Amino acid sequence: MIALKLAIRNLTGAKLRTFLNAAVLSFAFVVLVFYMGLLDGWNRQSKLDMEAWEIGEGQLWSKSYDPFDPYSLQDAHSIILTSYNSEIDRGNITPILLVQGSIYRQGTLINIIISGIEPKQRLLKIPSRVLKSESKEVPAIIGSRFAKVNGIKKGDYVQIRWRDKNGTFDALDVEICNIFKTNVSTVDNNRIWIPIKRLQEMSGLLKEATILVTSNPNIDMPPTDWIFRDKKYLEKEIDNIIFAKKRGSIVVTILLLSIGLLAIFDTQVLSIFRRQKEIGTYIALGMTRMEVVKLFTLEGSIHSIFALILATIYGLPLLAIIASTGIPMPSAVDEMGVSIGEKIFPYYEIGVLIVSVLIMVLAATTVSYFPSRRIGRLNPIDALKGKIK
Amino acid sequence: MREAIIRLESVSKLYPTGSGNFRAINNISLVFTKGEFCGLVGPSGSGKTTLLNILGSLDTPTEGTAKVLGRDIGKLTHKESAQLRNYHIGFIFQTYNLLPVYTVFENVEFTLLLQRKTAVERKKLVMDSLEWVGIADKAKSMPAQLSGGECQRVAIARAMVKRPDIVLADEPSANLDAENSIRIVETMKQLNMEFLTTFIFATHDEKVMKFLDRIIHLKDGMVELDKIINKTS
């Protein structure tokens, strides 16, 4: 308690030196929290987008469906159970039929997945309402990235080719009646969305689907050709990416923390030389060497507390503003094929904040302790004379 | 006869050098009694400061025994010697050694904090101590705002605030002008008489010597002359 009191007194007495150390450390901390918030915000946004655009609260997969094997698509379809019809009508299940196909654009044959979706569905954010068309033409919607890469505009006619259930090639012109923007690449890249009924007719897979997206994670599932995949399973891939991203962020975390901790370490090392008379005086006045070590270590730790206070004063409002306004992403990022929103809203998890605070205090204490250990070995007479080298 | 509070028996201090050992003090035997106002006098390198450091348990003898208040300095642990200094020995340094970020009050209060005295006790003792040395009005000042004489008064107050048995002063007047030197020594003399605190100086200041009851001349680490000038009792 006395050491704490003395350490605080020493630091407050050192005014500018303490402020500069705390300022550097607080800056590193705010940047660190911002960076981690940015990653978490990006991750959270990715998951929310994925749920909104693609997976809902879970999916039922046709038994043969394997998203990583395009050749499996030909057989990846099953009859939609009649017991699900009422749920489909209520909008709690959205059937999607996937059929492999191709388009010919700009002199290139491009493999696509023709995706049939119920136009009246509201479960996913895909703007399928525009697929309600009374005309003979087959209406289609595509994602903006796919449109841009292949030079497709709204109102264009695109000829699609596919094989029906018997393996016979067929072709048809579809009208692009809407181009939607999404952050989820799997509903955009090489996908053409048309009404499911039209695709069922075109492929001869009447009343069949590949995927049933559901809004009910506890969907009643009789033993059939369908396999339920919960959100955890469907988000496994993105979870792995997040995990890899977070692991990579450790390097940045270490670098950021090092900036602030270096200032403390430097101060501590210099202190032992600059304050050696003071150290000798402490010992002459009755402190043990270990008490002086403790005092100097505490001074280093308290720098981190001061840094936290400082970070709260200017960092908290700053981070809160950024979290509410978001950070606009340059369009170049999107052009590089990275699925990212127009804005990223940083998200600060309380657990991450607490861990960050603990890491900072612990690290500050450690970097303060190592130089301070030297005090335990020094000769108080040399210290009093200022003779420590 | 007053009680002996310091006993040195054949004390030597050797420092290793490139060509063997250098004897900073050589076979010194001395006794200091309670209430002495005594000076270690001698040229530079005669061993004054080394002897003070041993008496203050900042250093240990290489040979012989040094007993302060019955404790053998050579056998004390770091903690025990720190406690001895904290409760029984006050230090006054040539360069004052005030803690620069503390006020005068806090500088004087420091040792009492280590003794875990209550805030009320500390305040009374510190203010009393500052009154003795005549700088109670500077309690809130920072050391940088004080003159050399005032700084040394703070150092005396800091040494005396815990009512120690022994005060060790290493060249206390070396950085002061003649007038301030005399005032400082007069103050210490008064405290010596009032509290029967043993004062041991390392000095070669003639002005200080005039006030001493006992002068121990050191030369080349040995006692050349031990002269009692004026007994206080």
Coordinates of C-alpha atoms in Angstrom, one line a residue, chain B:
Chain B
M1 CA 29.3 7.6 32.0
R2 CA 26.7 7.4 29.1
E3 CA 25.8 4.1 27.5
A4 CA 27.8 3.1 24.5
I5 CA 25.6 2.8 21.5
I6 CA 28.3 2.1 18.9
R7 CA 31.3 -0.2 19.3
L8 CA 33.9 -0.8 16.7
E9 CA 36.5 -3.4 17.3
S10 CA 39.4 -3.7 14.9
V11 CA 37.3 -2.7 12.0
S12 CA 38.9 -2.7 8.5
K13 CA 37.4 -2.2 5.1
L14 CA 39.2 -3.5 2.1
Y15 CA 38.4 -2.7 -1.5
P16 CA 39.8 -4.9 -4.2
T17 CA 42.0 -3.0 -6.7
G18 CA 44.0 -4.1 -9.7
S19 CA 47.1 -4.4 -7.5
G20 CA 45.7 -6.1 -4.4
N21 CA 43.4 -4.7 -1.8
F22 CA 43.0 -1.1 -0.8
R23 CA 42.4 -0.6 3.0
A24 CA 39.9 2.3 3.2
I25 CA 39.8 1.9 7.0
N26 CA 42.4 0.0 8.9
N27 CA 42.0 -1.7 12.2
I28 CA 39.8 1.0 13.9
S29 CA 38.4 0.5 17.4
L30 CA 36.1 3.2 18.7
V31 CA 33.2 3.6 21.1
F32 CA 30.5 6.2 20.7
T33 CA 28.1 7.0 23.5
K34 CA 24.6 8.3 23.6
G35 CA 24.4 12.1 23.0
E36 CA 27.8 12.6 21.6
F37 CA 28.4 15.4 19.1
C38 CA 31.3 14.0 17.3
G39 CA 33.3 14.6 14.2
L40 CA 35.4 12.4 11.9
V41 CA 38.0 14.7 10.5
G42 CA 40.6 14.1 8.0
P43 CA 41.7 14.7 4.4
S44 CA 40.0 13.1 1.4
G45 CA 40.5 9.4 1.3
S46 CA 41.2 9.1 5.0
G47 CA 38.2 6.8 5.5
K48 CA 35.6 9.2 7.0
T49 CA 32.7 8.4 4.6
T50 CA 33.6 4.6 4.6
L51 CA 33.3 4.6 8.4
L52 CA 30.0 6.5 8.3
N53 CA 28.7 4.0 5.8
I54 CA 29.5 1.1 8.1
L55 CA 28.0 2.9 11.1
G56 CA 24.9 3.5 9.0
S57 CA 24.7 -0.2 7.9
L58 CA 25.0 0.8 4.3
D59 CA 28.2 -1.1 4.2
T60 CA 29.8 -3.9 6.2
P61 CA 33.3 -4.2 7.6
T62 CA 35.7 -6.6 5.9
E63 CA 37.4 -7.4 9.2
G64 CA 36.5 -6.8 12.8
T65 CA 33.0 -6.1 14.3
A66 CA 30.9 -3.1 14.2
K67 CA 28.0 -3.1 16.7
V68 CA 25.4 -0.4 16.4
L69 CA 22.7 -0.4 19.2
G70 CA 23.9 -4.0 20.0
R71 CA 23.4 -5.2 16.4
D72 CA 26.4 -6.6 14.6
I73 CA 26.4 -4.7 11.2
G74 CA 28.3 -7.5 9.5
K75 CA 25.6 -10.1 10.3
L76 CA 22.4 -8.1 9.6
T77 CA 20.2 -9.2 6.7
H78 CA 19.1 -6.5 4.1
K79 CA 15.8 -6.3 5.9
E80 CA 17.3 -6.0 9.4
S81 CA 19.7 -3.3 8.3
A82 CA 16.9 -1.4 6.5
Q83 CA 14.9 -1.5 9.8
L84 CA 17.9 -0.3 11.7
R85 CA 18.2 2.7 9.4
N86 CA 14.5 3.3 9.3
Y87 CA 14.0 3.4 13.1
H88 CA 17.3 4.3 14.6
I89 CA 19.6 6.1 12.2
G90 CA 19.1 9.4 10.4
F91 CA 21.3 10.5 7.5
I92 CA 22.2 14.0 6.4
F93 CA 24.1 14.2 3.1
Q94 CA 26.3 16.8 1.6
T95 CA 24.0 17.2 -1.4
Y96 CA 20.9 17.0 0.8
N97 CA 19.4 14.1 -1.3
L98 CA 15.9 15.4 -1.1
L99 CA 13.3 13.6 -3.2
P100 CA 12.7 16.1 -6.0
V101 CA 9.1 15.3 -6.7
Y102 CA 8.0 15.5 -3.1
T103 CA 7.1 18.6 -1.1
V104 CA 9.1 19.5 2.0
F105 CA 6.4 18.0 4.1
E106 CA 6.4 14.8 2.1
N107 CA 10.2 14.5 2.2
V108 CA 10.2 14.7 5.9
E109 CA 7.1 12.4 6.2
F110 CA 8.8 9.7 4.1
T111 CA 10.5 7.7 6.8
L112 CA 7.3 7.8 8.9
L113 CA 5.4 6.3 6.0
L114 CA 7.8 3.4 6.0
Q115 CA 7.2 3.1 9.8
R116 CA 3.5 2.9 9.0
K117 CA 2.5 5.7 11.3
T118 CA -1.0 7.1 11.0
A119 CA -1.7 10.3 9.1
V120 CA -2.4 12.2 12.3
E121 CA 0.9 11.0 13.9
R122 CA 2.8 11.8 10.8
K123 CA 1.4 15.3 10.5
K124 CA 2.3 16.1 14.1
L125 CA 5.8 14.7 13.9
V126 CA 6.6 16.3 10.6
M127 CA 5.3 19.8 11.7
D128 CA 7.2 19.5 15.0
S129 CA 10.3 18.6 13.1
L130 CA 10.0 21.4 10.6
E131 CA 9.4 23.8 13.6
W132 CA 12.7 22.7 15.2
V133 CA 14.6 23.6 12.1
G134 CA 12.6 26.7 11.4
I135 CA 11.1 26.0 8.1
A136 CA 7.5 25.1 9.0
D137 CA 6.3 27.8 6.6
K138 CA 7.9 26.0 3.7
A139 CA 6.1 22.7 4.2
K140 CA 4.3 22.9 0.9
S141 CA 7.3 24.1 -1.1
M142 CA 9.2 21.8 -3.5
P143 CA 12.9 21.3 -2.9
A144 CA 13.7 23.1 -6.1
Q145 CA 12.2 26.2 -4.6
L146 CA 14.5 26.2 -1.6
S147 CA 17.9 27.6 -1.0
G148 CA 20.8 25.3 -0.1
G149 CA 20.5 26.2 3.6
E150 CA 16.8 25.5 3.6
C151 CA 17.4 22.2 1.8
Q152 CA 19.8 21.1 4.4
R153 CA 17.3 22.1 7.1
V154 CA 14.8 19.9 5.4
A155 CA 17.4 17.1 5.4
I156 CA 17.9 17.6 9.2
A157 CA 14.2 17.6 9.8
R158 CA 13.9 14.4 7.8
A159 CA 16.7 12.8 9.8
M160 CA 15.3 13.9 13.1
V161 CA 11.6 13.3 12.5
K162 CA 11.8 9.7 13.6
R163 CA 13.7 10.7 16.8
P164 CA 16.7 8.5 15.9
D165 CA 19.4 7.4 18.3
I166 CA 22.1 8.3 15.8
V167 CA 22.4 10.9 13.1
L168 CA 25.2 10.5 10.5
A169 CA 26.1 13.6 8.6
D170 CA 28.4 13.4 5.7
E171 CA 29.9 16.9 5.0
P172 CA 26.6 18.6 5.9
S173 CA 28.0 22.1 5.4
A174 CA 30.2 21.5 2.4
N175 CA 27.7 23.1 0.0
L176 CA 26.7 26.0 2.3
D177 CA 28.1 29.4 2.8
A178 CA 29.7 30.3 6.2
E179 CA 26.5 31.8 7.7
N180 CA 24.3 28.9 6.7
S181 CA 26.9 26.4 7.9
I182 CA 27.0 27.8 11.4
R183 CA 23.2 28.0 11.5
I184 CA 22.9 24.4 10.4
V185 CA 25.4 23.2 13.0
E186 CA 23.8 25.2 15.7
T187 CA 20.4 23.7 14.9
M188 CA 21.9 20.2 15.1
K189 CA 23.7 21.0 18.3
Q190 CA 20.4 22.2 19.8
L191 CA 18.7 18.9 18.7
N192 CA 21.6 17.0 20.1
M193 CA 21.2 18.6 23.5
E194 CA 17.4 18.4 23.5
F195 CA 17.0 14.8 22.4
L196 CA 20.4 13.3 23.4
T197 CA 20.7 12.1 19.8
T198 CA 24.2 11.0 18.9
F199 CA 25.6 13.1 15.9
I200 CA 28.5 11.8 14.0
F201 CA 29.9 14.1 11.3
A202 CA 32.3 13.5 8.5
T203 CA 33.8 17.0 8.0
H204 CA 36.8 19.1 7.4
D205 CA 34.9 22.3 7.9
E206 CA 36.6 24.4 10.7
K207 CA 33.3 26.1 11.4
V208 CA 31.7 22.8 12.2
M209 CA 34.6 21.6 14.3
K210 CA 34.2 24.5 16.7
F211 CA 30.9 22.9 17.9
L212 CA 32.1 19.4 18.3
D213 CA 32.5 17.7 21.6
R214 CA 34.8 15.1 20.2
I215 CA 37.1 15.1 17.2
I216 CA 38.4 11.9 15.7
H217 CA 41.3 12.6 13.3
L218 CA 41.6 9.9 10.6
K219 CA 44.5 9.5 8.3
D220 CA 45.0 6.7 5.8
G221 CA 42.2 4.8 7.3
M222 CA 43.5 4.9 10.8
V223 CA 42.7 6.9 13.9
E224 CA 45.4 9.4 14.3
L225 CA 43.9 11.4 17.2
D226 CA 40.7 10.9 19.3
K227 CA 40.2 14.1 21.2
I228 CA 37.4 14.9 23.6
I229 CA 36.9 18.7 23.6
N230 CA 33.9 19.4 25.7
K231 CA 31.7 16.9 27.5
T232 CA 28.0 17.7 27.2
S233 CA 27.0 16.2 30.5

